[in-house]
Each structure stands twice: as C-alpha cells, then as structure tokens.
Amino acid sequence: MEKKVKRIALLSGGGDCPGLNAVIRTITKTAISKYGWEVIGYVYGYRGLYNNNYIELTEEKVESIYKEGGTILFSSNKDNLFDYLVDDGKGGKVKKDVSDVGVENLKKAGVDVLVVLGGDGTLTSARDFSRKGVNVIGVPKTMDNDLASTDVTYGFMSAMSVGTEFIDRLTTTAKSHHRVICCELMGRDAGWITLYAGLAGNAGVCLIPEIPFTIENVAKAIQKRDEAGLPYTVVAVAEGAKYADGTKVIGKIVEDSPDPIRLGGIAAKVADDLEKVIPNHEVRSVNPGHIIRGGDISAYDRILSIRYGVAAADLINEGKFGNVVTINGDKMGYTSLEEVIGAAKVGQQKHVDPQGELVKAAKAIGISFGDE
Ligand code: F6P
C-alpha cells in the first residue's frame, strides 16, 4: 500500500515571475486545510535542498502573499544538484552530481513529496529526482508562456499587462512629439508577451523571434503610418527578435549559469538602424528589462495560481507523482515530467505561429511585423 502523505516540501527555481507566491500560498493552504499535511519550503531553490535550508510554511505565513510578485522562498537559476559546483579540496571548485545529498535531506526532513515550481531547467532536475525515486510534482512557471504542454502559465498575463502599460505610456510621448519609440520586452525565444502587449497597446510594429524582420520593412511600415496621418509609432521589440540575416543582440553572459546567454539591447540597435533610414523622425528606445516581471500579480494570474496550486495538491493526494500540472482549454490536467522535458529539449516549445490567427488579426489592423 502507498505510504500516506504527511509532509510536503515546496521549492521555486529559475527566474522569479508574478504568480509564484500565489501558487506557494494556494498549495500551502490546500495542503493544510483540505488534506491536513505539513508544509515546508526550501529556500534558494535546489541550493536550499542541498544545504537542508528550509522554513515551515503555515497558513499565517502565506495568507497575504496572494498578490505579491516574486517568491518568498527565493530562487536560484544556477544550482543544479546533478551538476553542482563544490570545493575540490585543493582550494578550487569542481562540478559534481550531489543529488544524493538532496534525496537524503528530503528523508531527514520527513518529506514525502517535493513540489517544484519552475521552468525548463528547474523541471529538468525535478524529472531527474523523480527518476531517482523521489515523489515529485511540477508546477510550470514561465512568464514567456512557451511551455508546449500547457495553454497558459502563471506570470504571463501579469507581464503582458505591464508590457501593455509600457506601450500605452510611450504612445503618449510618441504621439505628442511625432517620435518613433522602440520598447524592448522580455521573452527569450517566444514572442507571446510582445505580440499580446503589442496588440493590446496598439503598437504600430511588433518584432518577435518567430518572424525575422528587416529595417527597410519596419521603415516602410512607419512611412505608411505617416501617410495615413499617424506620424508616430511605438515599435514593440521582443528581446529575442532577430533580423532577417540572423542578427540577435546579447546583453550579458552569465558564466556560472547553465544557460549563460542573457539577451538585451535589440531595441537600441533597431532604433539606431531606423534613425538612419527615417531622418524625418527622432527615434528613441527604452528597455524596461525586469520591471516587466516585478510588482503585483494581475487578477487573472491570482486566479490561475489558485487553479494550478489546488490541482497540484489534488495530484499529490491522488499519488500521481512524476507529473506537471497543466491547463488546456478550461480544464486542469497533468503531463509527465518526462514528456514536458523531452519536448523542451527537442525545441518543441510553444511558439507564435507566423501564419496563425493572432498574427493575421494584427496584420489586418495594420500592425507590421517587419517581414513584408
Ligand atoms: O524566462 C524568463 C525570462 O524573464 C526571460 O524572458 C528573460 O530572457 C530571462 O528570464 C532573463 O533572465 P535573468 O533574470 O536571469 O536575466
């Protein structure tokens, strides 16, 4: 007979995004009040699991974090226990598989189930712990919304609403001064945030990773707007947008990160390149960067986080370990960690379809993607 669950542990890994706290709160409250389990939270993601560093989570502790962005458990996007930097005993560092320490610490803390809130990287480790026999449930997190197995992840709608506000605010100045303003929005490999915010904020041009662009086409679109009596344009640029010749802009290399490339700076390049071909406009750029994923959780994401959290607790109760919670259509469900990670590894993330209905709708109302 299956061992009865008494104690569960949560951890959050990867970049923060709005909704993490709301999911932590929901799982904690459901675990305690519906199922009578104890809940602990490892701090700093898998590093906390390695160092046996955790806090007790109580209803009182989580009650007011339903709308707070970020994560009260803190996060790390560098600490993979299957490839972990440890002292080599000679004054240097070496990478080692220390996952057994994690498994031991779970046993020591009396944890029956580990609930992992994270994206690709964090969930890859979750899959690997599951392969080692740990009872794991994944709750997918990505504000980029590019996870193939689920329709929408918490954090996306919040980020998209903030992106929309940026475009709204920039439009005021663009309109008053007849300027072109390029606004860079996060979204590494997928253009969802830029497409949604671009549509909602009525950007004149949207540049996304899925649709390579040329400066000439963007300039043509701006000129067309000028001729239509709209002598101002906000260009929404995804950080991962690429020129037709394949040019992308890297902002920073984070050496000790498993995924070291950080994008950033493409809006400034697009602005420079544009100013050379549209001398009748002053062209500016802004890169709000992490502001897009900060602040409060949107009302939509608060509810989505409740749904993800309750579904995660219910999966634990049903003993369906090794799975990730999903939402498809209006139905909560689950997919195996193996499948989710397998798809991410072979590059089957969820991308904007350049021929899809949303892009067609945008084009129908005159939004250019710089591709024609
Ligand atoms: O994946 C989420 C995300 O916010 C991306 O949109 C962005 O490229 C990346 O994380 C930034 O990561 P960091 O916070 O490490 O700079």
Short mmCIF file of C-alpha atoms and ligand atoms in Angstrom, two decimals:
data_model
loop_
_atom_site.label_atom_id
_atom_site.label_comp_id
_atom_site.label_asym_id
_atom_site.label_seq_id
_atom_site.Cartn_x
_atom_site.Cartn_y
_atom_site.Cartn_z
CA MET A 1 0.00 0.00 0.00
CA GLU A 2 1.17 3.56 -0.79
CA LYS A 3 2.66 5.45 2.16
CA LYS A 4 0.28 8.12 3.46
CA VAL A 5 1.44 11.68 2.76
CA LYS A 6 2.19 13.65 5.93
CA ARG A 7 4.64 16.31 4.88
CA ILE A 8 5.33 18.05 1.59
CA ALA A 9 8.09 20.44 0.55
CA LEU A 10 7.99 23.27 -1.97
CA LEU A 11 10.83 24.98 -3.80
CA SER A 12 11.00 27.61 -6.53
CA GLY A 13 13.77 27.75 -9.13
CA GLY A 14 14.72 29.87 -12.14
CA GLY A 15 13.76 33.49 -12.71
CA ASP A 16 11.02 34.90 -10.50
CA CYS A 17 7.69 35.76 -12.03
CA PRO A 18 4.35 37.01 -10.73
CA GLY A 19 2.27 34.08 -9.50
CA LEU A 20 4.95 32.07 -7.69
CA ASN A 21 3.87 33.38 -4.30
CA ALA A 22 0.22 32.85 -5.10
CA VAL A 23 0.95 29.22 -6.02
CA ILE A 24 3.02 28.74 -2.84
CA ARG A 25 0.11 30.15 -0.84
CA THR A 26 -2.51 28.01 -2.54
CA ILE A 27 -0.61 24.74 -2.18
CA THR A 28 0.17 25.52 1.47
CA LYS A 29 -3.42 26.40 2.33
CA THR A 30 -4.88 23.42 0.46
CA ALA A 31 -2.32 21.05 1.96
CA ILE A 32 -3.03 22.21 5.49
CA SER A 33 -6.74 22.88 5.46
CA LYS A 34 -8.03 20.36 2.93
CA TYR A 35 -5.59 17.50 3.43
CA GLY A 36 -4.00 18.01 6.86
CA TRP A 37 -0.39 17.80 5.61
CA GLU A 38 2.55 19.77 6.95
CA VAL A 39 4.36 22.04 4.52
CA ILE A 40 7.95 23.23 4.37
CA GLY A 41 9.68 25.39 1.78
CA TYR A 42 13.33 25.04 0.76
CA VAL A 43 14.92 28.46 0.26
CA TYR A 44 17.01 29.45 -2.78
CA GLY A 45 15.69 26.54 -4.84
CA TYR A 46 17.78 23.38 -5.04
CA ARG A 47 20.61 25.08 -3.12
CA GLY A 48 18.32 25.06 -0.08
CA LEU A 49 17.66 21.37 -0.61
CA TYR A 50 21.42 20.72 -0.72
CA ASN A 51 22.06 22.80 2.42
CA ASN A 52 18.98 21.46 4.21
CA ASN A 53 17.84 25.06 4.50
CA TYR A 54 14.07 25.27 4.82
CA ILE A 55 11.28 27.11 6.58
CA GLU A 56 7.95 25.85 7.89
CA LEU A 57 5.07 27.19 5.85
CA THR A 58 1.92 27.98 7.80
CA GLU A 59 -1.39 29.49 6.76
CA GLU A 60 -0.48 32.64 8.65
CA LYS A 61 2.84 32.94 6.82
CA VAL A 62 1.29 32.70 3.36
CA GLU A 63 -2.08 34.39 3.81
CA SER A 64 -1.16 37.83 2.49
CA ILE A 65 1.11 36.83 -0.41
CA TYR A 66 -1.74 36.17 -2.85
CA LYS A 67 -0.86 39.34 -4.79
CA GLU A 68 2.86 39.76 -4.11
CA GLY A 69 5.21 39.23 -7.05
CA GLY A 70 8.46 37.28 -6.66
CA THR A 71 8.86 34.34 -4.31
CA ILE A 72 9.10 34.27 -0.52
CA LEU A 73 11.17 31.09 -0.94
CA PHE A 74 13.72 32.98 -3.03
CA SER A 75 15.11 31.41 -6.17
CA SER A 76 18.27 30.44 -7.96
CA ASN A 77 18.82 29.70 -11.63
CA LYS A 78 22.32 28.35 -11.15
CA ASP A 79 22.05 25.46 -8.72
CA ASN A 80 21.57 22.13 -10.42
CA LEU A 81 22.33 19.37 -7.89
CA PHE A 82 23.10 16.95 -10.72
CA ASP A 83 25.94 19.22 -11.84
CA TYR A 84 26.78 21.26 -8.75
CA LEU A 85 29.83 23.40 -8.05
CA VAL A 86 31.58 22.14 -4.90
CA ASP A 87 35.03 22.61 -3.31
CA ASP A 88 37.57 20.25 -4.83
CA GLY A 89 39.55 20.05 -1.58
CA LYS A 90 42.54 21.79 -3.19
CA GLY A 91 41.27 25.35 -2.92
CA GLY A 92 39.38 25.18 -6.22
CA LYS A 93 35.90 24.21 -7.38
CA VAL A 94 34.65 21.23 -9.32
CA LYS A 95 31.24 20.20 -10.70
CA LYS A 96 29.76 17.07 -9.16
CA ASP A 97 26.48 15.17 -9.01
CA VAL A 98 25.35 15.81 -5.41
CA SER A 99 21.72 14.82 -5.94
CA ASP A 100 22.04 12.01 -3.34
CA VAL A 101 22.53 14.72 -0.69
CA GLY A 102 19.19 16.19 -1.80
CA VAL A 103 17.47 12.81 -1.56
CA GLU A 104 18.99 12.23 1.91
CA ASN A 105 17.89 15.69 3.10
CA LEU A 106 14.33 15.03 1.97
CA LYS A 107 14.35 11.83 4.03
CA LYS A 108 15.88 13.63 7.03
CA ALA A 109 13.19 16.32 6.90
CA GLY A 110 10.47 13.66 6.61
CA VAL A 111 9.32 14.95 3.24
CA ASP A 112 7.01 12.62 1.34
CA VAL A 113 6.54 14.79 -1.75
CA LEU A 114 8.64 17.52 -3.37
CA VAL A 115 6.68 20.17 -5.29
CA VAL A 116 8.84 22.09 -7.75
CA LEU A 117 7.80 25.47 -9.15
CA GLY A 118 9.95 26.30 -12.13
CA GLY A 119 10.64 26.38 -15.85
CA ASP A 120 12.62 24.04 -18.14
CA GLY A 121 15.85 23.97 -16.12
CA THR A 122 14.24 23.55 -12.71
CA LEU A 123 11.81 20.94 -14.02
CA THR A 124 14.66 19.00 -15.67
CA SER A 125 16.13 18.48 -12.20
CA ALA A 126 12.64 17.62 -10.93
CA ARG A 127 12.45 14.91 -13.60
CA ASP A 128 15.88 13.63 -12.57
CA PHE A 129 14.84 13.48 -8.90
CA SER A 130 11.71 11.65 -9.98
CA ARG A 131 13.92 9.13 -11.83
CA LYS A 132 15.76 8.63 -8.53
CA GLY A 133 12.51 7.60 -6.87
CA VAL A 134 11.52 10.92 -5.25
CA ASN A 135 7.78 11.71 -5.35
CA VAL A 136 7.77 14.90 -7.41
CA ILE A 137 5.06 17.19 -8.75
CA GLY A 138 5.96 20.08 -11.09
CA VAL A 139 4.04 23.35 -11.32
CA PRO A 140 5.23 25.01 -14.55
CA LYS A 141 6.42 28.60 -14.39
CA THR A 142 7.36 30.75 -17.33
CA MET A 143 6.30 34.29 -17.97
CA ASP A 144 7.42 33.71 -21.58
CA ASN A 145 4.46 31.28 -21.89
CA ASP A 146 6.46 28.98 -24.16
CA LEU A 147 5.83 25.63 -22.46
CA ALA A 148 4.20 23.31 -25.02
CA SER A 149 2.19 21.12 -22.66
CA THR A 150 0.02 23.84 -21.18
CA ASP A 151 -2.02 26.67 -22.66
CA VAL A 152 -1.00 29.37 -20.22
CA THR A 153 1.48 29.65 -17.37
CA TYR A 154 1.15 31.98 -14.39
CA GLY A 155 3.17 35.17 -14.78
CA PHE A 156 2.44 35.59 -18.46
CA MET A 157 -0.76 37.62 -18.16
CA SER A 158 0.79 39.85 -15.47
CA ALA A 159 3.88 40.53 -17.60
CA MET A 160 1.75 41.09 -20.67
CA SER A 161 -0.39 43.66 -18.81
CA VAL A 162 2.72 45.52 -17.64
CA GLY A 163 4.07 45.44 -21.22
CA THR A 164 0.77 46.88 -22.43
CA GLU A 165 1.06 49.71 -19.92
CA PHE A 166 4.60 50.48 -21.15
CA ILE A 167 3.33 50.77 -24.72
CA ASP A 168 0.35 52.91 -23.63
CA ARG A 169 2.64 55.29 -21.75
CA LEU A 170 5.19 55.51 -24.56
CA THR A 171 2.43 56.20 -27.06
CA THR A 172 1.64 59.46 -25.23
CA THR A 173 5.12 60.85 -25.91
CA ALA A 174 5.44 59.29 -29.37
CA LYS A 175 2.16 60.96 -30.36
CA SER A 176 2.99 64.35 -28.83
CA HIS A 177 6.44 64.59 -30.43
CA HIS A 178 5.83 62.57 -33.59
CA ARG A 179 8.54 60.20 -32.50
CA VAL A 180 9.26 56.56 -33.06
CA ILE A 181 9.91 54.74 -29.79
CA CYS A 182 11.23 51.17 -29.67
CA CYS A 183 10.26 49.33 -26.49
CA GLU A 184 12.06 46.09 -25.64
CA LEU A 185 10.08 43.40 -23.86
CA MET A 186 11.30 40.14 -22.31
CA GLY A 187 10.56 36.85 -23.99
CA ARG A 188 13.66 34.93 -24.93
CA ASP A 189 12.64 32.54 -27.67
CA ALA A 190 8.94 33.22 -27.94
CA GLY A 191 7.17 36.43 -28.88
CA TRP A 192 3.99 35.94 -26.85
CA ILE A 193 4.47 38.87 -24.48
CA THR A 194 5.38 41.25 -27.31
CA LEU A 195 2.54 40.07 -29.55
CA TYR A 196 -0.10 40.30 -26.82
CA ALA A 197 1.17 43.59 -25.37
CA GLY A 198 1.66 44.96 -28.88
CA LEU A 199 -1.91 44.15 -29.81
CA ALA A 200 -3.38 45.36 -26.51
CA GLY A 201 -1.30 48.54 -26.53
CA ASN A 202 -1.82 49.24 -30.24
CA ALA A 203 1.86 49.24 -31.19
CA GLY A 204 2.42 50.10 -34.85
CA VAL A 205 5.12 47.43 -35.25
CA CYS A 206 5.80 44.16 -33.37
CA LEU A 207 9.13 42.42 -33.80
CA ILE A 208 9.15 38.86 -32.46
CA PRO A 209 11.63 35.94 -32.60
CA GLU A 210 9.33 33.84 -34.80
CA ILE A 211 9.19 36.43 -37.61
CA PRO A 212 12.58 37.74 -38.80
CA PHE A 213 12.44 41.39 -39.86
CA THR A 214 14.34 43.93 -41.94
CA ILE A 215 14.83 47.60 -41.06
CA GLU A 216 13.62 48.52 -44.54
CA ASN A 217 10.27 46.83 -43.89
CA VAL A 218 9.92 48.50 -40.49
CA ALA A 219 10.72 51.88 -42.08
CA LYS A 220 8.13 51.18 -44.78
CA ALA A 221 5.50 50.49 -42.11
CA ILE A 222 6.35 53.75 -40.29
CA GLN A 223 6.12 55.68 -43.54
CA LYS A 224 2.74 54.10 -44.28
CA ARG A 225 1.50 55.23 -40.86
CA ASP A 226 2.84 58.75 -41.57
CA GLU A 227 0.89 58.80 -44.83
CA ALA A 228 -2.24 57.64 -43.01
CA GLY A 229 -1.98 60.63 -40.67
CA LEU A 230 -0.33 58.69 -37.84
CA PRO A 231 3.11 60.32 -37.66
CA TYR A 232 4.21 58.40 -34.57
CA THR A 233 4.95 54.73 -33.92
CA VAL A 234 5.69 52.54 -30.95
CA VAL A 235 7.73 49.53 -32.03
CA ALA A 236 7.32 46.63 -29.57
CA VAL A 237 10.51 44.55 -29.80
CA ALA A 238 10.93 41.15 -28.15
CA GLU A 239 14.41 40.79 -26.66
CA GLY A 240 14.81 37.65 -28.79
CA ALA A 241 13.66 39.27 -32.07
CA LYS A 242 16.01 38.68 -34.94
CA TYR A 243 16.97 40.44 -38.12
CA ALA A 244 16.39 38.55 -41.37
CA ASP A 245 20.16 37.96 -41.57
CA GLY A 246 20.00 36.19 -38.19
CA THR A 247 21.41 39.06 -36.07
CA LYS A 248 20.32 38.96 -32.41
CA VAL A 249 21.60 41.09 -29.55
CA ILE A 250 23.20 39.53 -26.48
CA GLY A 251 23.19 41.71 -23.36
CA LYS A 252 25.32 39.68 -20.99
CA ILE A 253 26.97 36.32 -20.48
CA VAL A 254 26.37 34.91 -17.00
CA GLU A 255 29.31 32.50 -16.85
CA ASP A 256 28.13 30.28 -13.99
CA SER A 257 24.60 29.86 -15.32
CA PRO A 258 23.62 26.60 -17.08
CA ASP A 259 22.02 28.82 -19.74
CA PRO A 260 24.57 31.67 -19.81
CA ILE A 261 23.20 33.92 -22.58
CA ARG A 262 21.09 36.87 -21.44
CA LEU A 263 19.54 38.81 -24.29
CA GLY A 264 19.15 42.58 -24.20
CA GLY A 265 19.78 45.65 -26.27
CA ILE A 266 17.97 44.89 -29.51
CA ALA A 267 15.55 47.84 -29.18
CA ALA A 268 18.52 50.24 -29.01
CA LYS A 269 20.01 48.68 -32.15
CA VAL A 270 16.72 48.81 -34.02
CA ALA A 271 16.36 52.49 -33.01
CA ASP A 272 19.89 53.32 -34.26
CA ASP A 273 19.35 51.48 -37.52
CA LEU A 274 15.94 53.07 -38.05
CA GLU A 275 17.09 56.62 -37.46
CA LYS A 276 19.46 56.27 -40.41
CA VAL A 277 16.63 55.46 -42.79
CA ILE A 278 13.82 57.66 -41.42
CA PRO A 279 15.52 61.04 -40.84
CA ASN A 280 12.11 62.75 -40.52
CA HIS A 281 11.60 61.11 -37.10
CA GLU A 282 13.51 61.23 -33.88
CA VAL A 283 13.86 57.60 -32.79
CA ARG A 284 14.28 56.57 -29.16
CA SER A 285 14.45 53.29 -27.35
CA VAL A 286 13.68 52.01 -23.87
CA ASN A 287 14.43 48.67 -22.27
CA PRO A 288 12.37 48.26 -19.10
CA GLY A 289 14.02 44.85 -18.51
CA HIS A 290 12.99 43.16 -15.28
CA ILE A 291 10.34 45.78 -14.46
CA ILE A 292 8.04 43.66 -16.62
CA ARG A 293 8.09 40.77 -14.18
CA GLY A 294 8.02 42.81 -10.98
CA GLY A 295 5.21 44.23 -8.88
CA ASP A 296 1.85 42.77 -8.01
CA ILE A 297 0.24 39.73 -9.58
CA SER A 298 -2.57 40.52 -12.03
CA ALA A 299 -6.09 39.45 -11.08
CA TYR A 300 -6.05 36.81 -13.84
CA ASP A 301 -2.80 35.30 -12.58
CA ARG A 302 -4.05 35.25 -8.98
CA ILE A 303 -6.90 33.02 -10.09
CA LEU A 304 -4.71 30.93 -12.41
CA SER A 305 -2.30 30.39 -9.50
CA ILE A 306 -5.15 29.17 -7.31
CA ARG A 307 -6.15 26.70 -10.02
CA TYR A 308 -2.56 25.47 -10.52
CA GLY A 309 -1.97 25.20 -6.77
CA VAL A 310 -5.16 23.32 -5.93
CA ALA A 311 -4.60 20.98 -8.90
CA ALA A 312 -1.05 20.29 -7.65
CA ALA A 313 -2.31 19.42 -4.16
CA ASP A 314 -5.03 17.19 -5.63
CA LEU A 315 -2.42 15.37 -7.78
CA ILE A 316 -0.39 14.69 -4.63
CA ASN A 317 -3.48 13.35 -2.92
CA GLU A 318 -4.12 11.04 -5.87
CA GLY A 319 -0.49 9.85 -5.76
CA LYS A 320 0.12 10.91 -9.38
CA PHE A 321 3.81 11.68 -9.00
CA GLY A 322 6.28 12.45 -11.78
CA ASN A 323 3.81 14.84 -13.40
CA VAL A 324 3.47 18.52 -14.19
CA VAL A 325 0.17 20.34 -13.70
CA THR A 326 -1.30 21.75 -16.92
CA ILE A 327 -4.27 23.71 -18.16
CA ASN A 328 -5.73 23.00 -21.57
CA GLY A 329 -8.81 24.83 -22.71
CA ASP A 330 -10.55 25.36 -19.41
CA LYS A 331 -9.52 22.05 -17.88
CA MET A 332 -6.78 21.43 -15.35
CA GLY A 333 -4.79 18.28 -16.09
CA TYR A 334 -1.29 16.89 -15.98
CA THR A 335 1.51 15.67 -18.24
CA SER A 336 4.51 13.56 -17.28
CA LEU A 337 7.75 15.35 -16.45
CA GLU A 338 9.45 13.07 -18.99
CA GLU A 339 7.21 14.34 -21.77
CA VAL A 340 7.43 18.02 -20.80
CA ILE A 341 11.23 17.98 -20.56
CA GLY A 342 11.59 15.81 -23.66
CA ALA A 343 9.63 18.36 -25.68
CA ALA A 344 11.63 21.30 -24.31
CA LYS A 345 14.90 19.50 -25.11
CA VAL A 346 13.98 18.89 -28.73
CA GLY A 347 12.94 22.51 -29.07
CA GLN A 348 9.20 21.92 -29.11
CA GLN A 349 8.40 24.98 -27.07
CA LYS A 350 5.18 26.79 -27.79
CA HIS A 351 5.89 29.49 -30.35
CA VAL A 352 3.81 32.15 -32.04
CA ASP A 353 2.60 30.78 -35.37
CA PRO A 354 3.61 33.34 -38.03
CA GLN A 355 0.62 32.17 -40.09
CA GLY A 356 -1.71 31.94 -37.09
CA GLU A 357 -4.91 33.78 -36.35
CA LEU A 358 -3.37 36.29 -33.91
CA VAL A 359 -0.66 37.42 -36.31
CA LYS A 360 -3.24 37.63 -39.11
CA ALA A 361 -5.53 39.70 -36.87
CA ALA A 362 -2.67 42.06 -36.04
CA LYS A 363 -1.78 42.44 -39.71
CA ALA A 364 -5.44 43.02 -40.56
CA ILE A 365 -5.45 46.16 -38.41
CA GLY A 366 -2.19 47.38 -39.90
CA ILE A 367 0.39 46.16 -37.36
CA SER A 368 3.64 45.34 -39.14
CA PHE A 369 5.99 42.52 -38.17
CA GLY A 370 8.78 43.89 -40.35
CA ASP A 371 8.61 40.87 -42.65
CA GLU A 372 6.95 42.48 -45.66
O1 F6P B 1 12.46 33.16 -18.93
C1 F6P B 1 12.01 34.28 -18.25
C2 F6P B 1 12.91 35.48 -18.50
O2 F6P B 1 12.37 36.60 -17.83
C3 F6P B 1 13.13 35.75 -19.98
O3 F6P B 1 12.06 36.45 -20.56
C4 F6P B 1 14.42 36.52 -19.93
O4 F6P B 1 15.15 36.37 -21.12
C5 F6P B 1 15.17 35.87 -18.80
O5 F6P B 1 14.20 35.25 -17.99
C6 F6P B 1 16.01 36.83 -18.01
O6 F6P B 1 16.71 36.12 -17.04
P1 F6P B 1 17.55 36.83 -15.88
O7 F6P B 1 16.57 37.29 -14.85
O8 F6P B 1 18.46 35.78 -15.39
O9 F6P B 1 18.26 37.99 -16.51
#
